[in-house]
PDB file of C-alpha atoms in Angstrom:
ATOM      1  CA  UNK A   1      33.617  -6.176  10.002  1.00  0.00           C
ATOM      2  CA  UNK A   2      33.859  -9.591   8.343  1.00  0.00           C
ATOM      3  CA  UNK A   3      33.412  -9.583   4.598  1.00  0.00           C
ATOM      4  CA  UNK A   4      29.938 -11.041   3.804  1.00  0.00           C
ATOM      5  CA  UNK A   5      31.415 -12.466   0.614  1.00  0.00           C
ATOM      6  CA  UNK A   6      33.681 -14.693   2.670  1.00  0.00           C
ATOM      7  CA  UNK A   7      32.377 -18.171   3.451  1.00  0.00           C
ATOM      8  CA  UNK A   8      30.330 -18.308   6.643  1.00  0.00           C
ATOM      9  CA  UNK A   9      31.529 -21.628   7.818  1.00  0.00           C
ATOM     10  CA  UNK A  10      29.338 -24.158   9.400  1.00  0.00           C
ATOM     11  CA  UNK A  11      31.252 -26.810   7.515  1.00  0.00           C
ATOM     12  CA  UNK A  12      34.327 -28.198   9.240  1.00  0.00           C
ATOM     13  CA  UNK A  13      36.499 -28.993   6.245  1.00  0.00           C
ATOM     14  CA  UNK A  14      38.265 -32.316   6.494  1.00  0.00           C
ATOM     15  CA  UNK A  15      38.743 -32.136  10.240  1.00  0.00           C
ATOM     16  CA  UNK A  16      38.847 -35.580  11.755  1.00  0.00           C
ATOM     17  CA  UNK A  17      36.539 -36.493  14.653  1.00  0.00           C
ATOM     18  CA  UNK A  18      38.336 -36.786  17.976  1.00  0.00           C
ATOM     19  CA  UNK A  19      38.698 -39.854  20.137  1.00  0.00           C
ATOM     20  CA  UNK A  20      38.205 -40.147  23.864  1.00  0.00           C
ATOM     21  CA  UNK A  21      40.614 -38.581  26.324  1.00  0.00           C
ATOM     22  CA  UNK A  22      41.144 -34.924  27.064  1.00  0.00           C
ATOM     23  CA  UNK A  23      38.447 -33.536  24.824  1.00  0.00           C
ATOM     24  CA  UNK A  24      39.559 -29.919  24.842  1.00  0.00           C
ATOM     25  CA  UNK A  25      43.184 -30.919  24.150  1.00  0.00           C
ATOM     26  CA  UNK A  26      42.143 -33.204  21.324  1.00  0.00           C
ATOM     27  CA  UNK A  27      39.843 -30.564  19.868  1.00  0.00           C
ATOM     28  CA  UNK A  28      42.710 -28.086  20.042  1.00  0.00           C
ATOM     29  CA  UNK A  29      45.057 -30.445  18.193  1.00  0.00           C
ATOM     30  CA  UNK A  30      42.429 -31.188  15.524  1.00  0.00           C
ATOM     31  CA  UNK A  31      41.681 -27.495  14.942  1.00  0.00           C
ATOM     32  CA  UNK A  32      45.377 -26.569  14.979  1.00  0.00           C
ATOM     33  CA  UNK A  33      46.147 -29.292  12.461  1.00  0.00           C
ATOM     34  CA  UNK A  34      43.297 -28.055  10.276  1.00  0.00           C
ATOM     35  CA  UNK A  35      44.829 -24.573  10.226  1.00  0.00           C
ATOM     36  CA  UNK A  36      48.308 -25.904   9.420  1.00  0.00           C
ATOM     37  CA  UNK A  37      46.932 -28.083   6.651  1.00  0.00           C
ATOM     38  CA  UNK A  38      45.029 -25.255   4.985  1.00  0.00           C
ATOM     39  CA  UNK A  39      41.539 -26.549   5.729  1.00  0.00           C
ATOM     40  CA  UNK A  40      40.418 -22.987   6.403  1.00  0.00           C
ATOM     41  CA  UNK A  41      40.770 -19.753   4.454  1.00  0.00           C
ATOM     42  CA  UNK A  42      41.696 -16.289   5.775  1.00  0.00           C
ATOM     43  CA  UNK A  43      38.612 -14.515   7.083  1.00  0.00           C
ATOM     44  CA  UNK A  44      36.607 -17.706   7.357  1.00  0.00           C
ATOM     45  CA  UNK A  45      33.950 -17.857  10.067  1.00  0.00           C
ATOM     46  CA  UNK A  46      33.637 -20.955  12.238  1.00  0.00           C
ATOM     47  CA  UNK A  47      30.630 -21.781  14.373  1.00  0.00           C
ATOM     48  CA  UNK A  48      31.478 -23.246  17.764  1.00  0.00           C
ATOM     49  CA  UNK A  49      28.374 -25.400  17.913  1.00  0.00           C
ATOM     50  CA  UNK A  50      29.139 -26.908  14.517  1.00  0.00           C
ATOM     51  CA  UNK A  51      32.667 -27.731  15.637  1.00  0.00           C
ATOM     52  CA  UNK A  52      31.339 -29.319  18.823  1.00  0.00           C
ATOM     53  CA  UNK A  53      28.864 -31.373  16.798  1.00  0.00           C
ATOM     54  CA  UNK A  54      31.635 -32.503  14.489  1.00  0.00           C
ATOM     55  CA  UNK A  55      33.854 -33.531  17.384  1.00  0.00           C
ATOM     56  CA  UNK A  56      30.948 -35.258  19.133  1.00  0.00           C
ATOM     57  CA  UNK A  57      31.402 -33.211  22.311  1.00  0.00           C
ATOM     58  CA  UNK A  58      29.594 -30.525  24.233  1.00  0.00           C
ATOM     59  CA  UNK A  59      30.421 -26.969  23.237  1.00  0.00           C
ATOM     60  CA  UNK A  60      32.791 -26.494  26.206  1.00  0.00           C
ATOM     61  CA  UNK A  61      35.788 -28.443  24.797  1.00  0.00           C
ATOM     62  CA  UNK A  62      35.393 -26.701  21.426  1.00  0.00           C
ATOM     63  CA  UNK A  63      35.284 -23.297  23.128  1.00  0.00           C
ATOM     64  CA  UNK A  64      38.331 -24.105  25.292  1.00  0.00           C
ATOM     65  CA  UNK A  65      40.254 -25.222  22.212  1.00  0.00           C
ATOM     66  CA  UNK A  66      39.209 -22.091  20.320  1.00  0.00           C
ATOM     67  CA  UNK A  67      40.253 -19.810  23.180  1.00  0.00           C
ATOM     68  CA  UNK A  68      43.650 -21.504  23.350  1.00  0.00           C
ATOM     69  CA  UNK A  69      44.168 -21.007  19.618  1.00  0.00           C
ATOM     70  CA  UNK A  70      42.975 -17.416  19.924  1.00  0.00           C
ATOM     71  CA  UNK A  71      45.546 -16.776  22.666  1.00  0.00           C
ATOM     72  CA  UNK A  72      48.226 -18.077  20.273  1.00  0.00           C
ATOM     73  CA  UNK A  73      47.042 -15.889  17.400  1.00  0.00           C
ATOM     74  CA  UNK A  74      45.714 -18.748  15.289  1.00  0.00           C
ATOM     75  CA  UNK A  75      42.045 -17.738  15.570  1.00  0.00           C
ATOM     76  CA  UNK A  76      40.019 -14.697  16.590  1.00  0.00           C
ATOM     77  CA  UNK A  77      37.194 -15.221  19.056  1.00  0.00           C
ATOM     78  CA  UNK A  78      34.685 -12.408  18.559  1.00  0.00           C
ATOM     79  CA  UNK A  79      31.629 -13.726  20.361  1.00  0.00           C
ATOM     80  CA  UNK A  80      30.427 -16.667  22.387  1.00  0.00           C
ATOM     81  CA  UNK A  81      29.314 -18.455  19.226  1.00  0.00           C
ATOM     82  CA  UNK A  82      31.688 -17.569  16.414  1.00  0.00           C
ATOM     83  CA  UNK A  83      35.384 -17.432  15.750  1.00  0.00           C
ATOM     84  CA  UNK A  84      37.303 -16.355  12.669  1.00  0.00           C
ATOM     85  CA  UNK A  85      40.478 -17.300  10.896  1.00  0.00           C
ATOM     86  CA  UNK A  86      42.529 -14.075  10.875  1.00  0.00           C
ATOM     87  CA  UNK A  87      42.406 -12.074   7.676  1.00  0.00           C
ATOM     88  CA  UNK A  88      45.532 -12.205   5.556  1.00  0.00           C
ATOM     89  CA  UNK A  89      47.148  -8.795   5.333  1.00  0.00           C
ATOM     90  CA  UNK A  90      50.537  -7.504   4.280  1.00  0.00           C
ATOM     91  CA  UNK A  91      51.838  -6.935   7.806  1.00  0.00           C
ATOM     92  CA  UNK A  92      50.831 -10.399   9.052  1.00  0.00           C
ATOM     93  CA  UNK A  93      52.314 -12.109   6.015  1.00  0.00           C
ATOM     94  CA  UNK A  94      55.643 -10.262   6.235  1.00  0.00           C
ATOM     95  CA  UNK A  95      55.936 -10.977   9.948  1.00  0.00           C
ATOM     96  CA  UNK A  96      55.320 -14.700   9.466  1.00  0.00           C
ATOM     97  CA  UNK A  97      57.682 -14.754   6.493  1.00  0.00           C
ATOM     98  CA  UNK A  98      60.505 -13.084   8.464  1.00  0.00           C
ATOM     99  CA  UNK A  99      60.199 -15.624  11.269  1.00  0.00           C
ATOM    100  CA  UNK A 100      59.993 -18.574   8.873  1.00  0.00           C
ATOM    101  CA  UNK A 101      63.159 -17.429   7.108  1.00  0.00           C
ATOM    102  CA  UNK A 102      65.094 -17.564  10.366  1.00  0.00           C
ATOM    103  CA  UNK A 103      63.582 -20.642  11.988  1.00  0.00           C
ATOM    104  CA  UNK A 104      63.179 -22.880   8.945  1.00  0.00           C
ATOM    105  CA  UNK A 105      66.641 -21.840   7.833  1.00  0.00           C
ATOM    106  CA  UNK A 106      68.047 -22.947  11.176  1.00  0.00           C
ATOM    107  CA  UNK A 107      66.135 -26.222  11.009  1.00  0.00           C
ATOM    108  CA  UNK A 108      67.450 -26.977   7.510  1.00  0.00           C
ATOM    109  CA  UNK A 109      71.015 -26.195   8.576  1.00  0.00           C
ATOM    110  CA  UNK A 110      70.788 -28.577  11.519  1.00  0.00           C
ATOM    111  CA  UNK A 111      68.949 -31.221   9.491  1.00  0.00           C
ATOM    112  CA  UNK A 112      71.812 -31.366   6.989  1.00  0.00           C
ATOM    113  CA  UNK A 113      74.187 -32.418   9.772  1.00  0.00           C
ATOM    114  CA  UNK A 114      71.880 -35.137  11.102  1.00  0.00           C
ATOM    115  CA  UNK A 115      69.793 -36.719   8.378  1.00  0.00           C
ATOM    116  CA  UNK A 116      70.577 -39.949   6.586  1.00  0.00           C
ATOM    117  CA  UNK A 117      69.936 -41.000   2.996  1.00  0.00           C
ATOM    118  CA  UNK A 118      67.203 -43.297   4.278  1.00  0.00           C
ATOM    119  CA  UNK A 119      65.492 -40.428   6.100  1.00  0.00           C
ATOM    120  CA  UNK A 120      65.592 -38.326   2.922  1.00  0.00           C
ATOM    121  CA  UNK A 121      63.790 -40.935   0.847  1.00  0.00           C
ATOM    122  CA  UNK A 122      60.247 -39.948   1.985  1.00  0.00           C
ATOM    123  CA  UNK A 123      61.071 -36.325   1.112  1.00  0.00           C
ATOM    124  CA  UNK A 124      62.164 -37.401  -2.351  1.00  0.00           C
ATOM    125  CA  UNK A 125      58.838 -39.202  -2.813  1.00  0.00           C
ATOM    126  CA  UNK A 126      56.960 -36.070  -1.765  1.00  0.00           C
ATOM    127  CA  UNK A 127      59.056 -34.009  -4.177  1.00  0.00           C
ATOM    128  CA  UNK A 128      58.332 -36.338  -7.095  1.00  0.00           C
ATOM    129  CA  UNK A 129      54.607 -35.985  -6.431  1.00  0.00           C
ATOM    130  CA  UNK A 130      54.985 -32.209  -6.048  1.00  0.00           C
ATOM    131  CA  UNK A 131      56.724 -31.883  -9.419  1.00  0.00           C
ATOM    132  CA  UNK A 132      53.841 -33.803 -10.993  1.00  0.00           C
ATOM    133  CA  UNK A 133      51.254 -31.436  -9.479  1.00  0.00           C
ATOM    134  CA  UNK A 134      52.328 -28.292 -11.358  1.00  0.00           C
ATOM    135  CA  UNK A 135      48.976 -27.496 -12.947  1.00  0.00           C
ATOM    136  CA  UNK A 136      46.289 -24.988 -11.886  1.00  0.00           C
ATOM    137  CA  UNK A 137      43.676 -27.686 -11.390  1.00  0.00           C
ATOM    138  CA  UNK A 138      46.035 -29.456  -8.968  1.00  0.00           C
ATOM    139  CA  UNK A 139      46.357 -26.467  -6.640  1.00  0.00           C
ATOM    140  CA  UNK A 140      44.997 -28.315  -3.610  1.00  0.00           C
ATOM    141  CA  UNK A 141      47.396 -31.206  -4.126  1.00  0.00           C
ATOM    142  CA  UNK A 142      50.319 -28.820  -4.618  1.00  0.00           C
ATOM    143  CA  UNK A 143      49.452 -26.999  -1.394  1.00  0.00           C
ATOM    144  CA  UNK A 144      49.393 -30.238   0.571  1.00  0.00           C
ATOM    145  CA  UNK A 145      52.652 -31.533  -0.898  1.00  0.00           C
ATOM    146  CA  UNK A 146      54.476 -28.231  -0.431  1.00  0.00           C
ATOM    147  CA  UNK A 147      53.439 -28.232   3.215  1.00  0.00           C
ATOM    148  CA  UNK A 148      54.547 -31.852   3.633  1.00  0.00           C
ATOM    149  CA  UNK A 149      57.912 -31.071   2.060  1.00  0.00           C
ATOM    150  CA  UNK A 150      58.637 -28.174   4.393  1.00  0.00           C
ATOM    151  CA  UNK A 151      57.450 -30.163   7.399  1.00  0.00           C
ATOM    152  CA  UNK A 152      59.673 -33.046   6.380  1.00  0.00           C
ATOM    153  CA  UNK A 153      62.702 -30.763   6.247  1.00  0.00           C
ATOM    154  CA  UNK A 154      62.233 -29.018   9.573  1.00  0.00           C
ATOM    155  CA  UNK A 155      61.382 -32.242  11.396  1.00  0.00           C
ATOM    156  CA  UNK A 156      64.693 -33.719  10.266  1.00  0.00           C
ATOM    157  CA  UNK A 157      66.359 -31.209  12.590  1.00  0.00           C
ATOM    158  CA  UNK A 158      65.216 -33.348  15.521  1.00  0.00           C
ATOM    159  CA  UNK A 159      64.872 -30.187  17.648  1.00  0.00           C
ATOM    160  CA  UNK A 160      61.508 -30.499  19.357  1.00  0.00           C
ATOM    161  CA  UNK A 161      61.253 -26.908  20.609  1.00  0.00           C
ATOM    162  CA  UNK A 162      62.290 -25.472  17.256  1.00  0.00           C
ATOM    163  CA  UNK A 163      59.780 -27.703  15.450  1.00  0.00           C
ATOM    164  CA  UNK A 164      57.035 -26.518  17.800  1.00  0.00           C
ATOM    165  CA  UNK A 165      57.805 -22.861  17.041  1.00  0.00           C
ATOM    166  CA  UNK A 166      57.853 -23.474  13.294  1.00  0.00           C
ATOM    167  CA  UNK A 167      54.543 -25.314  13.425  1.00  0.00           C
ATOM    168  CA  UNK A 168      53.040 -22.361  15.275  1.00  0.00           C
ATOM    169  CA  UNK A 169      54.048 -20.195  12.318  1.00  0.00           C
ATOM    170  CA  UNK A 170      52.380 -22.701  10.003  1.00  0.00           C
ATOM    171  CA  UNK A 171      49.132 -22.267  11.945  1.00  0.00           C
ATOM    172  CA  UNK A 172      49.189 -18.769  10.445  1.00  0.00           C
ATOM    173  CA  UNK A 173      50.748 -19.817   7.145  1.00  0.00           C
ATOM    174  CA  UNK A 174      48.367 -22.665   6.303  1.00  0.00           C
ATOM    175  CA  UNK A 175      45.336 -20.447   5.566  1.00  0.00           C
ATOM    176  CA  UNK A 176      47.515 -17.988   3.638  1.00  0.00           C
ATOM    177  CA  UNK A 177      48.649 -20.736   1.280  1.00  0.00           C
ATOM    178  CA  UNK A 178      45.047 -21.380   0.248  1.00  0.00           C
ATOM    179  CA  UNK A 179      45.354 -18.001  -1.488  1.00  0.00           C
ATOM    180  CA  UNK A 180      48.929 -18.520  -2.673  1.00  0.00           C
ATOM    181  CA  UNK A 181      48.126 -21.801  -4.439  1.00  0.00           C
ATOM    182  CA  UNK A 182      44.782 -20.609  -5.823  1.00  0.00           C
ATOM    183  CA  UNK A 183      44.101 -22.286  -9.188  1.00  0.00           C
ATOM    184  CA  UNK A 184      44.698 -19.206 -11.339  1.00  0.00           C
ATOM    185  CA  UNK A 185      47.976 -20.306 -12.874  1.00  0.00           C
ATOM    186  CA  UNK A 186      49.898 -17.318 -11.427  1.00  0.00           C
ATOM    187  CA  UNK A 187      51.938 -18.828  -8.656  1.00  0.00           C
ATOM    188  CA  UNK A 188      55.538 -19.486  -7.729  1.00  0.00           C
ATOM    189  CA  UNK A 189      55.940 -23.261  -7.814  1.00  0.00           C
ATOM    190  CA  UNK A 190      59.601 -23.653  -6.871  1.00  0.00           C
ATOM    191  CA  UNK A 191      60.119 -27.359  -7.530  1.00  0.00           C
ATOM    192  CA  UNK A 192      63.717 -26.731  -8.608  1.00  0.00           C
ATOM    193  CA  UNK A 193      64.500 -25.089  -5.260  1.00  0.00           C
ATOM    194  CA  UNK A 194      63.107 -28.136  -3.465  1.00  0.00           C
ATOM    195  CA  UNK A 195      65.548 -30.240  -5.512  1.00  0.00           C
ATOM    196  CA  UNK A 196      68.398 -27.976  -4.420  1.00  0.00           C
ATOM    197  CA  UNK A 197      67.333 -28.349  -0.775  1.00  0.00           C
ATOM    198  CA  UNK A 198      67.394 -32.129  -1.113  1.00  0.00           C
ATOM    199  CA  UNK A 199      70.840 -32.026  -2.736  1.00  0.00           C
ATOM    200  CA  UNK A 200      72.202 -29.870   0.094  1.00  0.00           C
ATOM    201  CA  UNK A 201      70.718 -32.126   2.742  1.00  0.00           C
ATOM    202  CA  UNK A 202      72.186 -35.199   1.070  1.00  0.00           C
ATOM    203  CA  UNK A 203      75.607 -33.530   0.864  1.00  0.00           C
ATOM    204  CA  UNK A 204      75.470 -32.532   4.529  1.00  0.00           C
ATOM    205  CA  UNK A 205      75.885 -28.883   3.503  1.00  0.00           C
ATOM    206  CA  UNK A 206      74.050 -27.005   6.235  1.00  0.00           C
ATOM    207  CA  UNK A 207      74.813 -23.520   4.907  1.00  0.00           C
ATOM    208  CA  UNK A 208      73.468 -24.396   1.462  1.00  0.00           C
ATOM    209  CA  UNK A 209      70.390 -26.133   2.858  1.00  0.00           C
ATOM    210  CA  UNK A 210      69.665 -23.027   4.908  1.00  0.00           C
ATOM    211  CA  UNK A 211      70.193 -20.733   1.919  1.00  0.00           C
ATOM    212  CA  UNK A 212      67.956 -22.765  -0.369  1.00  0.00           C
ATOM    213  CA  UNK A 213      65.017 -23.099   2.002  1.00  0.00           C
ATOM    214  CA  UNK A 214      65.214 -19.376   2.720  1.00  0.00           C
ATOM    215  CA  UNK A 215      65.226 -18.768  -1.032  1.00  0.00           C
ATOM    216  CA  UNK A 216      62.121 -20.909  -1.365  1.00  0.00           C
ATOM    217  CA  UNK A 217      60.317 -18.861   1.284  1.00  0.00           C
ATOM    218  CA  UNK A 218      61.417 -15.500  -0.160  1.00  0.00           C
ATOM    219  CA  UNK A 219      60.651 -16.403  -3.774  1.00  0.00           C
ATOM    220  CA  UNK A 220      56.935 -16.538  -3.039  1.00  0.00           C
ATOM    221  CA  UNK A 221      56.915 -12.930  -1.837  1.00  0.00           C
ATOM    222  CA  UNK A 222      56.019 -11.288  -5.142  1.00  0.00           C
ATOM    223  CA  UNK A 223      52.919 -13.479  -5.472  1.00  0.00           C
ATOM    224  CA  UNK A 224      51.671 -12.455  -2.039  1.00  0.00           C
ATOM    225  CA  UNK A 225      52.473  -8.773  -2.490  1.00  0.00           C
ATOM    226  CA  UNK A 226      50.632  -8.735  -5.812  1.00  0.00           C
ATOM    227  CA  UNK A 227      47.601 -10.170  -4.010  1.00  0.00           C
ATOM    228  CA  UNK A 228      47.734  -7.396  -1.399  1.00  0.00           C
ATOM    229  CA  UNK A 229      48.109  -4.769  -4.134  1.00  0.00           C
ATOM    230  CA  UNK A 230      44.972  -6.051  -5.864  1.00  0.00           C
ATOM    231  CA  UNK A 231      43.041  -6.111  -2.594  1.00  0.00           C
ATOM    232  CA  UNK A 232      44.052  -2.555  -1.751  1.00  0.00           C
ATOM    233  CA  UNK A 233      43.269  -1.298  -5.261  1.00  0.00           C
ATOM    234  CA  UNK A 234      39.774  -2.769  -5.016  1.00  0.00           C
ATOM    235  CA  UNK A 235      38.915  -0.820  -1.853  1.00  0.00           C
TER     236      UNK A 235
END
């Protein structure tokens, strides 16, 4: 049963309206991007009619998009009217983490052999902004910049299929990070590891780039496990 304390969402976050074209495909991309970008929280309820209204479509494209995301594990469709962002639990987190370690590690290793100093410059700008966002009241900004940093690294691999698989993991990871970067001042920030990733990429050291991005992913584990411990103790 969904937790009544969780937000019952008729709002649509910062989802952008969709343009003309294949409406269900565009709705799918907008909803998928919203999940990746942390617009929704674990356990959040979405109302299909509200999504359709937001997109300016009939309910059919919104439902088709929701069903596609449900088939990929990004959403749960429990009725003809509502869908839910999957709850964050220990098993789901550890599964996503294990896959990210392997796939993002591979992407970083390949990126180090391909990227140029010019291509690294946008990542350095993101990192400077990330370092400046290390304060509890800047949690939302930190979440966005951390996501942009990781996306910037794996996209430098230039491997379209690999990037697609990683982004599918971020469909699950995006909502989880709304908890991880909650403004309670008890989070792993990891700016120094981001610096080490950039140094490895610049040096063309694939093994080190892989090791550092895997370290960054693993170092957040204690924060998540502590969250699960608190949730289980409260039951």
